[in-house]
CSV table of C-alpha atoms and ligand atoms in Angstrom, one decimal:
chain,number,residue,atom,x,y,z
A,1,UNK,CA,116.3,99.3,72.7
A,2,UNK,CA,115.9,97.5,69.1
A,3,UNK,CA,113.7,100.2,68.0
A,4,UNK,CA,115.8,103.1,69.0
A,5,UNK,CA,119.2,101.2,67.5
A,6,UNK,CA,116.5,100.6,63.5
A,7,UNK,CA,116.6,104.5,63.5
A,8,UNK,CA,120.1,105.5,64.1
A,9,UNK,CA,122.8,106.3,61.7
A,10,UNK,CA,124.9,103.3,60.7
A,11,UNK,CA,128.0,105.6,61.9
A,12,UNK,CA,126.0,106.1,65.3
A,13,UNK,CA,125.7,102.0,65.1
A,14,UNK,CA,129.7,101.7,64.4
A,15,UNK,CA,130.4,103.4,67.0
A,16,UNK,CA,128.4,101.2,69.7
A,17,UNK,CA,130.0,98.4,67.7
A,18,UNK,CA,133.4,99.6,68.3
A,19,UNK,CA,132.2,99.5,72.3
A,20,UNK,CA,131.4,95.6,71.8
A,21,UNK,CA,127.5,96.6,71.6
A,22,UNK,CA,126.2,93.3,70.4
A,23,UNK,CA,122.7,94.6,69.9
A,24,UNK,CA,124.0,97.6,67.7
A,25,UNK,CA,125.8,95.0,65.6
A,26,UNK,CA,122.7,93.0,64.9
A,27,UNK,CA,121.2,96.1,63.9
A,28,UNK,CA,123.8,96.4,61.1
A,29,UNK,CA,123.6,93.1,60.0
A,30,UNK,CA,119.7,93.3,59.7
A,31,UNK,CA,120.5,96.3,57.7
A,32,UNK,CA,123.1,95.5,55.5
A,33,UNK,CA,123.0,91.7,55.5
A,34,UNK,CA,120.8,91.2,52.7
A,35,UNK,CA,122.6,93.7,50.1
A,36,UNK,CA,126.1,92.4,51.0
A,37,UNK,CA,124.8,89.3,50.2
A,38,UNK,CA,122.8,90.1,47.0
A,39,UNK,CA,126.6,91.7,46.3
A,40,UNK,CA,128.8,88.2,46.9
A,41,UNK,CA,126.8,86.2,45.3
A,42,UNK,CA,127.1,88.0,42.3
A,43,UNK,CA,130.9,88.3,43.0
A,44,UNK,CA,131.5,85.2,43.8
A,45,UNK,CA,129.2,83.3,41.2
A,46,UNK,CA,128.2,80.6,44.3
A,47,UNK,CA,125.7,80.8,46.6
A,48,UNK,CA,127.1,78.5,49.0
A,49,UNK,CA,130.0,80.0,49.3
A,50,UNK,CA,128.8,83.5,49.3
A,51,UNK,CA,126.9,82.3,52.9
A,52,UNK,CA,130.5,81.7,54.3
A,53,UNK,CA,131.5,84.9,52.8
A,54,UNK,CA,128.6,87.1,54.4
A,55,UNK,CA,130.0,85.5,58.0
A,56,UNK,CA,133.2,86.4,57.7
A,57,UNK,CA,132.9,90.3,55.9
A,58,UNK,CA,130.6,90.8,58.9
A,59,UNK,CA,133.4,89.0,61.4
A,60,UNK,CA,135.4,91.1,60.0
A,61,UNK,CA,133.4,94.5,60.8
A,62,UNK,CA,132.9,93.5,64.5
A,63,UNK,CA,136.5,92.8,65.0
A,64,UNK,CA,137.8,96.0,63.1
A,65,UNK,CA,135.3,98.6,64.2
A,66,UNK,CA,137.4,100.8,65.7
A,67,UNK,CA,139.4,101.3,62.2
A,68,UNK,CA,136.2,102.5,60.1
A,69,UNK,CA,137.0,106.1,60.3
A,70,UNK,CA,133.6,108.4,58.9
A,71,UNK,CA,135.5,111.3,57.6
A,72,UNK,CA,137.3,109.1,55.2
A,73,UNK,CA,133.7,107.6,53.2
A,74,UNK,CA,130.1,106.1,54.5
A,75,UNK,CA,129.7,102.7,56.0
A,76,UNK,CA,127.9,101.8,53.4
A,77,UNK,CA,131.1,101.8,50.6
A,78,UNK,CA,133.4,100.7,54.2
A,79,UNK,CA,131.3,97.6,54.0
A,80,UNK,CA,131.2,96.6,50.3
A,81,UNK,CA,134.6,97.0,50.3
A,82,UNK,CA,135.5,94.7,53.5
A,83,UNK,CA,133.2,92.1,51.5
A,84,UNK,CA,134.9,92.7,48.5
A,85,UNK,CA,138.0,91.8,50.2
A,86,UNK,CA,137.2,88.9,51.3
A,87,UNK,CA,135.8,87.7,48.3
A,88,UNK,CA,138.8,88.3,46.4
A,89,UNK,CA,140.8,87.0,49.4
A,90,UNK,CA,139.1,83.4,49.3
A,91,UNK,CA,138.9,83.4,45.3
A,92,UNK,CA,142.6,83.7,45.5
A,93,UNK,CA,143.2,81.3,47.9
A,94,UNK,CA,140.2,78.6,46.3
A,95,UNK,CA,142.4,79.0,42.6
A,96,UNK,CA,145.6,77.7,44.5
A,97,UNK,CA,144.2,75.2,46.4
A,98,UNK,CA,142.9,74.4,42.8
A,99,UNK,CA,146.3,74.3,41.0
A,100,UNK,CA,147.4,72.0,43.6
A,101,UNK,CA,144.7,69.6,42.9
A,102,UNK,CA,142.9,70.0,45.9
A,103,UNK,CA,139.5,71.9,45.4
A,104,UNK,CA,136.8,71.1,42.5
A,105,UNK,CA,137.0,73.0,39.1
A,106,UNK,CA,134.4,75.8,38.9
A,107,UNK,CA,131.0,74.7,38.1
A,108,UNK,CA,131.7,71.3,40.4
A,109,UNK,CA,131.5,73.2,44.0
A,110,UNK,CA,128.3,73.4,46.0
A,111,UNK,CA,125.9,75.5,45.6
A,112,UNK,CA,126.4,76.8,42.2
A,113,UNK,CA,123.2,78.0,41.0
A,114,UNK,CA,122.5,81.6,39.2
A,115,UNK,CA,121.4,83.9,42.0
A,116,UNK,CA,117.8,84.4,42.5
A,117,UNK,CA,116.2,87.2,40.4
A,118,UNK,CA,118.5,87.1,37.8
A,119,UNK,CA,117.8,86.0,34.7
A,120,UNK,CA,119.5,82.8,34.2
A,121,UNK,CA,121.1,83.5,30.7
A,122,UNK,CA,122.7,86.7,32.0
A,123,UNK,CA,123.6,84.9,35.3
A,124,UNK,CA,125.3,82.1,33.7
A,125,UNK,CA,127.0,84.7,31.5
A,126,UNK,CA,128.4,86.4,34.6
A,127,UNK,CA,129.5,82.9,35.6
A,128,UNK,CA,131.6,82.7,31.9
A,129,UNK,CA,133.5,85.7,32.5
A,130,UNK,CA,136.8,85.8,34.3
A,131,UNK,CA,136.6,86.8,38.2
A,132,UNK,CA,138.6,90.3,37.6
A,133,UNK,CA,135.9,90.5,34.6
A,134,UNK,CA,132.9,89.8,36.7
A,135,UNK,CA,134.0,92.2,39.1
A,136,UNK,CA,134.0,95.4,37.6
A,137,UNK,CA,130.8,94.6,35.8
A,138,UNK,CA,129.1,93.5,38.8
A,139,UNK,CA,130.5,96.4,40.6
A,140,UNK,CA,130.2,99.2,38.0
A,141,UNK,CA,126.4,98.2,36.6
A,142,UNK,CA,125.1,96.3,39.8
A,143,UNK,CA,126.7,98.5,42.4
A,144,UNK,CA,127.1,101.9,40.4
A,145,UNK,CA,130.1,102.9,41.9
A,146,UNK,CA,132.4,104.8,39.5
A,147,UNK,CA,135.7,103.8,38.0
A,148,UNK,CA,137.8,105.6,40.8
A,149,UNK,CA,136.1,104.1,42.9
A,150,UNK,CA,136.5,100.9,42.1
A,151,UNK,CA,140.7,101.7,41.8
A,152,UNK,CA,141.0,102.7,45.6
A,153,UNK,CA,139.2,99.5,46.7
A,154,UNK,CA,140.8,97.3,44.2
A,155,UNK,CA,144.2,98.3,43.4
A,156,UNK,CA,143.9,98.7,39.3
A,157,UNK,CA,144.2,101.7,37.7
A,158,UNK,CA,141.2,103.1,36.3
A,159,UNK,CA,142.1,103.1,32.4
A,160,UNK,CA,143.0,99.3,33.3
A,161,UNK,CA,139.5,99.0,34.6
A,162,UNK,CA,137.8,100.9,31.5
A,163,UNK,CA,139.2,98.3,29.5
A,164,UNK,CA,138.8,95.3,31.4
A,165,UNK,CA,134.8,96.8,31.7
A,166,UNK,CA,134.9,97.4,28.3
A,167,UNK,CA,136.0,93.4,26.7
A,168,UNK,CA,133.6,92.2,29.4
A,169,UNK,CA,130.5,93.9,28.0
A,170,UNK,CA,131.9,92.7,24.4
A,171,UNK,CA,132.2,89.2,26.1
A,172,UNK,CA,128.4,89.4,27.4
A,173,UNK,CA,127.1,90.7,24.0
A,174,UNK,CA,129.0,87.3,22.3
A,175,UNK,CA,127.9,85.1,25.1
A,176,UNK,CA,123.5,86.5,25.3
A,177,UNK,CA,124.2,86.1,21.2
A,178,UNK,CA,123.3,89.7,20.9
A,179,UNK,CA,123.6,89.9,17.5
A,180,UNK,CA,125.5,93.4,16.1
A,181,UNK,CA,123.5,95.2,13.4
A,182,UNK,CA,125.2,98.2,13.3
B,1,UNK,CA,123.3,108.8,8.7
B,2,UNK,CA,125.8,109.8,11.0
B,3,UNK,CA,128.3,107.7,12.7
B,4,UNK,CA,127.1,104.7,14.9
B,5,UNK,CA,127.2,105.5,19.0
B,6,UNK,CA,131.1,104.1,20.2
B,7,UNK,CA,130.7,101.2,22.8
B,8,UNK,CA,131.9,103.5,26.0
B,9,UNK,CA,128.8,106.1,25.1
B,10,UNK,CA,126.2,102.9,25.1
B,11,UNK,CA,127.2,101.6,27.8
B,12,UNK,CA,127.5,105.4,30.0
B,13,UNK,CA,123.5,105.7,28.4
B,14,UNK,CA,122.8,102.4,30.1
B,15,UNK,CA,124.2,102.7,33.2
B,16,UNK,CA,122.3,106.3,33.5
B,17,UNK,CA,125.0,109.1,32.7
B,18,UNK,CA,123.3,112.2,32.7
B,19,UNK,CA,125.5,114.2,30.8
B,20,UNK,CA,125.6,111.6,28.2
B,21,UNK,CA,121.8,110.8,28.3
B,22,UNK,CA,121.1,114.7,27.3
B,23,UNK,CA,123.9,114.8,25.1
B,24,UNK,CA,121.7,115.8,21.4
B,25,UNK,CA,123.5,114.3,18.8
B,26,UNK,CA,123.8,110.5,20.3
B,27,UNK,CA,119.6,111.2,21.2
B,28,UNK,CA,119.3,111.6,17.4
B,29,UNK,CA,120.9,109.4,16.6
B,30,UNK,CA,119.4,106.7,18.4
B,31,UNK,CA,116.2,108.2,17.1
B,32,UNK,CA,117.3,107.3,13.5
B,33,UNK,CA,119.7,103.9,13.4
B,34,UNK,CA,117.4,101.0,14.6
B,35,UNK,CA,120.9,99.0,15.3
B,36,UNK,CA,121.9,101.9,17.9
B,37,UNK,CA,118.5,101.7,19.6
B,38,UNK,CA,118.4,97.6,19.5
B,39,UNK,CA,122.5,97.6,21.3
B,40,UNK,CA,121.1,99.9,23.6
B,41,UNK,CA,117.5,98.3,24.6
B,42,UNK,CA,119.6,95.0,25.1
B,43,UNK,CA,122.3,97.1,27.4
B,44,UNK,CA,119.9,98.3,29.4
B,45,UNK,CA,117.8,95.3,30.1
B,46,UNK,CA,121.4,93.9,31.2
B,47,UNK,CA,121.7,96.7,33.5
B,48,UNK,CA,118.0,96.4,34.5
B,49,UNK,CA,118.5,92.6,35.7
B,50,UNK,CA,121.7,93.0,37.5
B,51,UNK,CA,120.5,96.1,39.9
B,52,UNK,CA,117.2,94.1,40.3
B,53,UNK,CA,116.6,92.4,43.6
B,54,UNK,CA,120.2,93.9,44.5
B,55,UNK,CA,118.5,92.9,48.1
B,56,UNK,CA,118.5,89.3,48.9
B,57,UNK,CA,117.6,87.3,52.0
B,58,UNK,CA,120.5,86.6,54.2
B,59,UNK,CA,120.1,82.7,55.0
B,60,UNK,CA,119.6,82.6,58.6
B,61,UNK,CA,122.2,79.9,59.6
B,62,UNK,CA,124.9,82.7,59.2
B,63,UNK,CA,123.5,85.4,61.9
B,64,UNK,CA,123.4,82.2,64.0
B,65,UNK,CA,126.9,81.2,63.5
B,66,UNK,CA,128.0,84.7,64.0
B,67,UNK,CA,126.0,85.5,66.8
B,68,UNK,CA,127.6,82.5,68.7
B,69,UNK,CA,131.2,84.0,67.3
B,70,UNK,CA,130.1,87.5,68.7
B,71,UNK,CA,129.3,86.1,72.3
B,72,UNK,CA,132.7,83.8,72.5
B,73,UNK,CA,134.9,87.1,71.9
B,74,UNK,CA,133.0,89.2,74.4
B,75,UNK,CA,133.2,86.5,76.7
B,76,UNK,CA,137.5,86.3,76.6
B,77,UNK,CA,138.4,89.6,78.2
B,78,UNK,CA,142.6,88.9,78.1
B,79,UNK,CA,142.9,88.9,74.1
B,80,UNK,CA,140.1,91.8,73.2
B,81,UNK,CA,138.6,90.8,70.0
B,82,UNK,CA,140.7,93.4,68.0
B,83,UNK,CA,144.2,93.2,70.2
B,84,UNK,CA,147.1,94.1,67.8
B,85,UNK,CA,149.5,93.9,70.7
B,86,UNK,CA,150.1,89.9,70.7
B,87,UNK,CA,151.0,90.3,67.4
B,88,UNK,CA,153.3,92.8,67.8
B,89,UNK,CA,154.6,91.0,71.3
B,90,UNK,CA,155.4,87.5,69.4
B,91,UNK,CA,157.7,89.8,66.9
B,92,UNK,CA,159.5,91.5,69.6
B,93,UNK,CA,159.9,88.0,71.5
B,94,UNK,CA,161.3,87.1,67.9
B,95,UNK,CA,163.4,89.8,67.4
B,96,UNK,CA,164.9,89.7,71.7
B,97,UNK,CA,165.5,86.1,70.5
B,98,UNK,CA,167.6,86.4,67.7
B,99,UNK,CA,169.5,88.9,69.9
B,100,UNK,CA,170.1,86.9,72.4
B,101,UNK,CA,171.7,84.0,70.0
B,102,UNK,CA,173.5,86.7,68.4
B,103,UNK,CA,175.3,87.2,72.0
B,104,UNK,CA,175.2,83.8,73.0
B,105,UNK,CA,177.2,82.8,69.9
B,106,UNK,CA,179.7,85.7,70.1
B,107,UNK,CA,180.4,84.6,73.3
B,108,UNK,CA,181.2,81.0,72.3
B,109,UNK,CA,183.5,82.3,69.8
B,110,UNK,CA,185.4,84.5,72.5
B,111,UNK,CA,185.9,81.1,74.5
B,112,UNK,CA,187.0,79.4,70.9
B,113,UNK,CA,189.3,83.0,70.3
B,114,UNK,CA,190.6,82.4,73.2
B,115,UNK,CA,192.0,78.5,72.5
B,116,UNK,CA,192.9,79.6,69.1
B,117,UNK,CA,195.0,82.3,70.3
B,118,UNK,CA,197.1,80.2,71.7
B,119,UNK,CA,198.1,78.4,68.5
B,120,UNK,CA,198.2,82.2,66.6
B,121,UNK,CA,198.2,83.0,63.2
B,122,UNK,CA,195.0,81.0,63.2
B,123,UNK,CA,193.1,83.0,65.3
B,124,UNK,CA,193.3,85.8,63.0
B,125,UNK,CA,191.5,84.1,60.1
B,126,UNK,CA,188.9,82.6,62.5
B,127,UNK,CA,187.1,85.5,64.8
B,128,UNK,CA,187.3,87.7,61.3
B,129,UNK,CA,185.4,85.1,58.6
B,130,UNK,CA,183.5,83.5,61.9
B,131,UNK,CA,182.2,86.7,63.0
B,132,UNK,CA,181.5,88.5,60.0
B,133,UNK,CA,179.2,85.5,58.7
B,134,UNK,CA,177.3,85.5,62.1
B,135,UNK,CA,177.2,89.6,61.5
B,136,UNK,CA,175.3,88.5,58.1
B,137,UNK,CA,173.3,85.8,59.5
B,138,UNK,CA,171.9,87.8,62.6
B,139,UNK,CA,171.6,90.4,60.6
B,140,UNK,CA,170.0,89.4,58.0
B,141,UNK,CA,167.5,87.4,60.4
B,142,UNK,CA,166.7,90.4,62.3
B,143,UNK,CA,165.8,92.7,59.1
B,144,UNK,CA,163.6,90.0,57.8
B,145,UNK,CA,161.5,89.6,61.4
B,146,UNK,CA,161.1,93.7,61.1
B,147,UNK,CA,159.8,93.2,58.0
B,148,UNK,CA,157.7,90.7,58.7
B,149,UNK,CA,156.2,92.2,61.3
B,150,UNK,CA,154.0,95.1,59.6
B,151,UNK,CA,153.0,92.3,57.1
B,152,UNK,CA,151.4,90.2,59.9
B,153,UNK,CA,149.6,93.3,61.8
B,154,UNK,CA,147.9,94.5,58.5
B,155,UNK,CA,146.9,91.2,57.2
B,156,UNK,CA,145.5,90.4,60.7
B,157,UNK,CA,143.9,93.9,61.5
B,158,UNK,CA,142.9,95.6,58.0
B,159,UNK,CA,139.9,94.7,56.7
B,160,UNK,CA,141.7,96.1,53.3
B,161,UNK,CA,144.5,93.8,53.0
B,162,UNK,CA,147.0,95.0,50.2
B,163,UNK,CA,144.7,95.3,47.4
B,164,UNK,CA,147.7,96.4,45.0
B,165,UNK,CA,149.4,92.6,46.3
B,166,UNK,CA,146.1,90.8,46.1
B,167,UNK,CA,146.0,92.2,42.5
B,168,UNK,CA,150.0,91.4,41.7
B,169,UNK,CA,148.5,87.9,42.6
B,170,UNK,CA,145.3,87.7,41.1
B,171,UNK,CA,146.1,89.2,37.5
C,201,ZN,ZN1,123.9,103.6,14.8
């Protein structure tokens, strides 16, 4: 059954899902699990909570199979941008608990080392900029997806995002020290 | 020497734009201004070490925790994992309720008209203001619990919640 489930298409997979196929599920999660991962990590900027993250985004796939509609994009973007949801859902939350005194400052919560494979004076970079910063650079160079892409699953307007993308590479050059000799 | 590559063009060359990598002029002049080439080397090496190892291992505690998740929602067959109907149930039972005050309370004040009547002009003044307030009130109560009501369904069943609201929030 396992081996017949690796080989099908992650649509075929969503639909078994949307049946309560718990077998078809784990098939996904081998599948995907890993990347979406790699992806909130980066997002996020902790590792620790970037493993509470990866339960829920996939939480969130078993309970709203029935919504992922293929003629509207691949599972593959669907996913990323459940995960990016909840990233952004939990950052949002974290920064009020924050104001109200009742979370760590950034840099204090568990967990936070640069993610693996990274080098660390890029990764600790990353962790300088501002989330809405990080985002579009993790999303635009790590990811690849293009600037109207990015609008539909965030919200901000694409010339919004250009420049947003566009003071967080300047912020990266100042922050590696990349010197300017032109 | 012409003029130095704009920042948008170095960082399209980075990322792998095809119609700006073969674009002639910006090759040449990368060919010629060793500051052009340097920005870009150091672009690209950005670029390099954020798609590497874009795969990670998922730490295994999590299948496990959401394994056990999976098998508790399969195993409650009343609420199906992704019901929208309690939802939209608790803001009926909302909305029957307010009614139901609404009547309740009209009614009292048909017993009170009724007293006051007795003692007229008063009774004028009181069903008009007393009425026209509960009017507002119910009315006002009702409108927000239909409101409401899409706002719960799509934050409980979307797995896009309002990005444009999460945005207004965040930025
Ligand atoms: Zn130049």
């Amino acid at each position: 059954m396992m081996m017949k489930l690796e080989k099908m298409s992650d649509e075929g997979l969503m639909q078994l899902v949307s049946a309560r196929e718990a077998e078809a599920f784990q098939a996904l999660y081998d599948r995907y699990a890993g990347r979406v991962f790699a992806f909130l990590r980066r997002h996020c900027g902790d590792s620790g909570l970037a493993e509470d993250l990866l339960q829920e985004t996939f939480w969130r796939v078993w309970l709203s199979a029935r919504t992922f509609d293929p003629s509207r994009g691949d599972f593959c973007r669907w996913i990323y941008r459940v995960a990016l949801n909840v990233s952004r859902n939990e950052m949002f939350r974290r920064r009020n608990r924050r104001e109200c005194g009742l979370e760590p400052f950034e840099g204090e919560s568990r967990g936070n080392v640069p993610p693996a494979g990274l080098e660390t004076g890029l990764a600790r970079a990353l962790e300088k900029l501002t989330p809405a910063m990080r985002e579009v650079v993790v999303l635009r160079c790590m990811e690849g997806w293009k600037f109207n892409e990015i609008e539909s699953a965030t919200g901000t307007s694409t010339g919004t995002l250009k420049a947003r993308f566009h003071r967080a590479i300047k912020e990266l050059r100042r922050l590696l020290s990349w010197e300017e000799n032109r | 020497m012409s003029k130095h590559l704009p920042e948008f063009q170095m960082v399209a060359l980075a990322l792998g734009d095809q119609a700006l990598a073969s674009d002639a002029p910006a090759r040449k002049h990368l060919g010629h201004c060793p500051g052009c080439a340097q920005a870009l080397a150091q672009l690209q090496q950005a670029v390099y070490e954020l798609r590497r190892d874009v795969v990670e291992k998922a730490p295994s505690p999590v299948w496990t925790r959401l394994h056990s998740r999976v098998v508790a929602s399969r195993s409650d067959p009343d609420v199906p994992a992704d019901s929208w109907w309690p939802l939209l149930a608790g803001q009926a039972a909302g909305v029957l309720l307010l009614f139901g005050l609404f009547l309740l309370l009209g009614h009292w004040l048909d017993g009170a008209l009724l007293q006051e009547s007795l003692s007229a002009p008063g009774w004028i003044r009181y069903p008009v203001t007393g009425r026209l307030a509960l009017l507002l009130i119910s009315g006002m109560g009702l409108l927000s619990a239909l409101a409401l009501a899409p706002v719960f369904w799509w934050e409980a069943m979307d797995p896009f919640p309002s990005p444009r609201d999460l945005n207004n929030r965040n930025h």
